[in-house]
């Protein structure tokens, strides 16, 4: 009888463990949490585009602690092209304050970890309204899927939430382009990337619901009590 009770109790615990569970939305990527001063870390790269020459993504050659803090730069003394953990700054085609007269887009790039569809959520918002504003855009494998001029300070300006198809290793570029000058173009940015279909990364694990965890705890307590009684 004791052996039967133990087997039944173990079966209940196994049922609880394998029973109803809800998968928490775990992001594949998070621009702030994943930020690193190592190019390619967490599938993120930090660079720029010089559209007057080509639309090719170029990794920023300088990284470290500069006058603006920790981040990446094309050249901290010649260009305003910067990417940091929480904000970025493009370089306008009009020379200002001793900088070169060339256009640079500041770009964060994430390389997709899955085949399927991903949901991109986040926002761009200006750090200072005194400038001539910037244009934010998102590109998937070289094709533009979203764009917005960040004029004004309306709450919904720069907010995005879209689902796009991707292939494994496809680049997703989050770009900030200047208008005429580089003045006051600091732009705050954050995004999270989620799997938008049934596919999940290999290390994805379903997390039991709170009710399931409570039942599991009760089951363990019951078994412990029965074992104590059997000893006495």
Short mmCIF file of C-alpha atoms in Angstrom, two decimals:
data_model
loop_
_atom_site.label_atom_id
_atom_site.label_comp_id
_atom_site.label_asym_id
_atom_site.label_seq_id
_atom_site.Cartn_x
_atom_site.Cartn_y
_atom_site.Cartn_z
CA UNK A 1 0.00 0.00 0.00
CA UNK A 2 2.82 2.41 0.88
CA UNK A 3 4.57 1.60 -2.39
CA UNK A 4 1.34 2.19 -4.33
CA UNK A 5 0.80 5.52 -2.58
CA UNK A 6 4.35 6.63 -3.40
CA UNK A 7 3.94 5.67 -7.06
CA UNK A 8 0.61 7.53 -7.30
CA UNK A 9 2.15 10.58 -5.63
CA UNK A 10 5.07 10.54 -8.05
CA UNK A 11 2.64 10.26 -10.94
CA UNK A 12 0.75 13.34 -9.72
CA UNK A 13 3.99 15.30 -9.50
CA UNK A 14 4.96 14.25 -13.01
CA UNK A 15 1.52 15.29 -14.27
CA UNK A 16 1.91 18.66 -12.62
CA UNK A 17 5.32 19.15 -14.19
CA UNK A 18 4.14 18.19 -17.66
CA UNK A 19 0.67 19.68 -17.35
CA UNK A 20 -0.63 23.14 -18.32
CA UNK A 21 2.17 25.64 -18.73
CA UNK A 22 2.34 29.02 -20.38
CA UNK A 23 5.41 30.15 -22.31
CA UNK A 24 6.53 33.55 -21.10
CA UNK A 25 7.46 35.96 -23.87
CA UNK A 26 11.23 35.75 -23.80
CA UNK A 27 12.92 38.15 -26.24
CA UNK A 28 15.42 36.85 -28.74
CA UNK A 29 17.20 40.19 -28.49
CA UNK A 30 17.14 43.32 -26.34
CA UNK A 31 19.15 46.31 -27.55
CA UNK A 32 19.89 47.64 -24.06
CA UNK A 33 20.38 44.39 -22.13
CA UNK A 34 22.53 42.90 -24.90
CA UNK A 35 24.76 45.94 -25.43
CA UNK A 36 28.48 45.20 -25.46
CA UNK A 37 31.70 46.89 -26.48
CA UNK A 38 32.56 43.74 -28.43
CA UNK A 39 31.29 43.75 -32.01
CA UNK A 40 29.10 40.70 -32.70
CA UNK A 41 28.36 39.97 -29.04
CA UNK A 42 24.78 38.70 -28.64
CA UNK A 43 24.41 38.94 -32.44
CA UNK A 44 24.58 42.77 -32.33
CA UNK A 45 26.85 44.89 -34.50
CA UNK A 46 27.31 48.66 -34.32
CA UNK A 47 28.10 50.69 -37.39
CA UNK A 48 27.11 53.34 -39.88
CA UNK A 49 26.04 53.91 -43.46
CA UNK A 50 27.54 56.63 -45.68
CA UNK A 51 24.68 56.99 -48.22
CA UNK A 52 26.60 59.44 -50.40
CA UNK A 53 28.93 56.54 -51.22
CA UNK A 54 26.84 53.38 -50.80
CA UNK A 55 24.20 51.78 -48.58
CA UNK A 56 26.69 49.25 -47.24
CA UNK A 57 26.82 48.71 -43.48
CA UNK A 58 30.25 49.59 -42.08
CA UNK A 59 31.26 48.56 -38.54
CA UNK A 60 32.35 51.49 -36.39
CA UNK A 61 36.11 51.24 -35.94
CA UNK A 62 36.34 52.96 -32.56
CA UNK A 63 34.93 51.59 -29.31
CA UNK A 64 35.56 52.33 -25.66
CA UNK A 65 35.06 55.16 -23.17
CA UNK A 66 34.96 58.53 -24.90
CA UNK A 67 33.86 62.04 -23.94
CA UNK A 68 30.26 60.91 -24.51
CA UNK A 69 30.61 57.75 -22.41
CA UNK A 70 30.95 54.10 -23.41
CA UNK A 71 30.08 53.22 -26.97
CA UNK A 72 31.14 53.24 -30.60
CA UNK A 73 32.23 56.02 -32.93
CA UNK A 74 33.48 56.45 -36.49
CA UNK A 75 36.04 58.94 -35.17
CA UNK A 76 35.20 60.78 -31.94
CA UNK A 77 37.07 63.93 -33.03
CA UNK A 78 35.98 64.22 -36.68
CA UNK A 79 32.41 62.95 -36.81
CA UNK A 80 29.36 62.99 -34.58
CA UNK A 81 28.47 59.43 -35.64
CA UNK A 82 28.01 57.60 -32.33
CA UNK A 83 26.16 54.56 -30.96
CA UNK A 84 25.83 53.89 -27.22
CA UNK A 85 23.71 51.59 -25.08
CA UNK A 86 20.64 53.84 -25.01
CA UNK A 87 21.15 56.49 -27.69
CA UNK A 88 22.81 57.22 -30.99
CA UNK A 89 23.79 60.26 -33.04
CA UNK A 90 24.14 60.55 -36.84
CA UNK A 91 26.38 62.99 -38.71
CA UNK A 92 24.83 65.67 -40.91
CA UNK A 93 26.10 66.61 -44.39
CA UNK A 94 26.68 70.22 -43.32
CA UNK A 95 29.94 70.75 -41.45
CA UNK A 96 29.52 72.10 -37.93
CA UNK A 97 31.80 72.82 -35.01
CA UNK A 98 34.89 71.64 -36.87
CA UNK A 99 33.44 68.35 -38.11
CA UNK A 100 33.70 66.94 -41.63
CA UNK A 101 30.95 67.64 -44.20
CA UNK A 102 29.69 64.12 -44.85
CA UNK A 103 26.46 62.24 -44.15
CA UNK A 104 26.49 59.23 -41.82
CA UNK A 105 23.58 57.18 -40.52
CA UNK A 106 24.08 55.64 -37.08
CA UNK A 107 23.05 51.97 -37.21
CA UNK A 108 22.50 49.09 -34.80
CA UNK A 109 22.37 45.73 -36.55
CA UNK A 110 21.00 42.46 -35.20
CA UNK A 111 21.54 39.18 -37.04
CA UNK A 112 18.51 36.91 -36.88
CA UNK A 113 18.81 33.69 -34.90
CA UNK A 114 15.80 32.02 -36.53
CA UNK A 115 14.00 31.27 -39.77
CA UNK A 116 10.41 32.48 -39.66
CA UNK A 117 8.91 35.74 -38.45
CA UNK A 118 9.97 38.11 -35.71
CA UNK A 119 8.11 40.86 -33.89
CA UNK A 120 10.01 44.13 -33.51
CA UNK A 121 8.83 46.43 -30.73
CA UNK A 122 10.36 49.61 -29.40
CA UNK A 123 10.80 53.29 -30.07
CA UNK A 124 13.06 56.09 -31.24
CA UNK A 125 12.63 59.48 -29.62
CA UNK A 126 14.59 62.73 -29.90
CA UNK A 127 16.81 63.78 -27.04
CA UNK A 128 16.54 67.47 -27.89
CA UNK A 129 13.89 69.36 -29.88
CA UNK A 130 16.25 72.19 -30.86
CA UNK A 131 17.77 70.31 -33.79
CA UNK A 132 16.43 69.82 -37.31
CA UNK A 133 15.31 66.31 -36.36
CA UNK A 134 16.27 62.93 -37.77
CA UNK A 135 14.60 60.11 -39.67
CA UNK A 136 14.47 56.70 -38.04
CA UNK A 137 14.09 53.57 -40.14
CA UNK A 138 14.21 49.77 -39.94
CA UNK A 139 15.64 47.59 -42.69
CA UNK A 140 15.43 43.80 -43.03
CA UNK A 141 18.01 42.22 -45.31
CA UNK A 142 18.42 45.51 -47.16
CA UNK A 143 14.71 46.28 -47.57
CA UNK A 144 13.09 49.14 -45.65
CA UNK A 145 10.09 47.97 -43.59
CA UNK A 146 9.45 51.07 -41.43
CA UNK A 147 10.38 54.75 -41.39
CA UNK A 148 9.36 57.87 -39.52
CA UNK A 149 10.49 61.48 -39.32
CA UNK A 150 10.96 62.29 -35.65
CA UNK A 151 9.62 65.82 -35.90
CA UNK A 152 7.95 67.12 -32.76
CA UNK A 153 7.66 65.45 -29.40
CA UNK A 154 4.30 63.64 -29.65
CA UNK A 155 4.17 60.55 -27.40
CA UNK A 156 3.59 58.17 -30.31
CA UNK A 157 6.34 59.53 -32.55
CA UNK A 158 8.92 56.87 -33.30
CA UNK A 159 7.01 53.98 -31.71
CA UNK A 160 7.03 50.76 -33.73
CA UNK A 161 5.48 47.32 -33.39
CA UNK A 162 5.64 45.15 -36.50
CA UNK A 163 6.04 41.56 -37.61
CA UNK A 164 8.46 40.78 -40.41
CA UNK A 165 9.68 37.56 -42.07
CA UNK A 166 13.36 36.76 -41.64
CA UNK A 167 15.83 34.06 -42.56
CA UNK A 168 18.59 32.71 -40.35
CA UNK A 169 21.44 35.21 -40.24
CA UNK A 170 19.48 37.99 -41.97
CA UNK A 171 20.50 41.50 -40.81
CA UNK A 172 17.93 43.79 -39.21
CA UNK A 173 19.19 47.37 -39.20
CA UNK A 174 17.85 50.10 -36.91
CA UNK A 175 19.06 53.34 -38.50
CA UNK A 176 19.07 57.02 -37.55
CA UNK A 177 19.63 59.42 -40.46
CA UNK A 178 20.30 63.18 -40.16
CA UNK A 179 18.61 65.97 -42.05
CA UNK A 180 20.98 68.88 -42.80
CA UNK A 181 23.06 69.40 -39.68
CA UNK A 182 24.37 67.36 -36.77
CA UNK A 183 23.11 69.82 -34.19
CA UNK A 184 21.08 68.31 -31.32
CA UNK A 185 20.49 65.02 -33.15
CA UNK A 186 20.92 62.76 -30.13
CA UNK A 187 18.21 60.10 -30.47
CA UNK A 188 17.22 57.62 -27.79
CA UNK A 189 16.42 54.13 -28.97
CA UNK A 190 15.37 50.75 -27.59
CA UNK A 191 13.97 47.59 -29.11
CA UNK A 192 13.16 44.01 -28.29
CA UNK A 193 12.90 41.19 -30.81
CA UNK A 194 10.51 38.27 -30.25
CA UNK A 195 9.77 35.13 -32.21
CA UNK A 196 6.38 35.83 -33.79
CA UNK A 197 5.41 32.24 -34.69
CA UNK A 198 5.63 28.80 -33.10
CA UNK A 199 9.38 28.57 -33.57
CA UNK A 200 11.49 29.20 -30.50
CA UNK A 201 15.26 29.24 -29.94
CA UNK A 202 16.75 25.92 -28.88
CA UNK A 203 17.18 27.06 -25.27
CA UNK A 204 13.56 28.25 -24.92
CA UNK A 205 11.77 26.69 -21.94
CA UNK A 206 8.12 26.86 -21.01
CA UNK A 207 7.55 28.35 -17.56
CA UNK A 208 4.80 26.76 -15.42
CA UNK A 209 1.86 28.98 -14.48
CA UNK A 210 1.70 30.18 -10.83
CA UNK A 211 -1.25 27.88 -10.15
CA UNK A 212 0.73 24.91 -11.42
CA UNK A 213 3.66 25.85 -9.20
CA UNK A 214 1.33 26.10 -6.20
CA UNK A 215 -0.07 22.63 -6.87
CA UNK A 216 3.43 21.26 -7.26
CA UNK A 217 4.42 22.75 -3.91
CA UNK A 218 1.37 21.26 -2.25
CA UNK A 219 2.17 17.85 -3.73
CA UNK A 220 5.74 17.95 -2.47
CA UNK A 221 4.56 18.95 1.01
CA UNK A 222 2.07 16.08 1.05
CA UNK A 223 4.71 13.54 0.12
CA UNK A 224 7.08 14.86 2.77
CA UNK A 225 4.36 14.59 5.44
CA UNK A 226 3.47 11.03 4.40
CA UNK A 227 7.13 10.00 4.48
CA UNK A 228 7.49 11.43 8.04
CA UNK A 229 4.38 9.55 9.22
CA UNK A 230 5.64 6.30 7.72
CA UNK A 231 8.89 6.64 9.68
CA UNK A 232 6.99 7.03 12.95
#
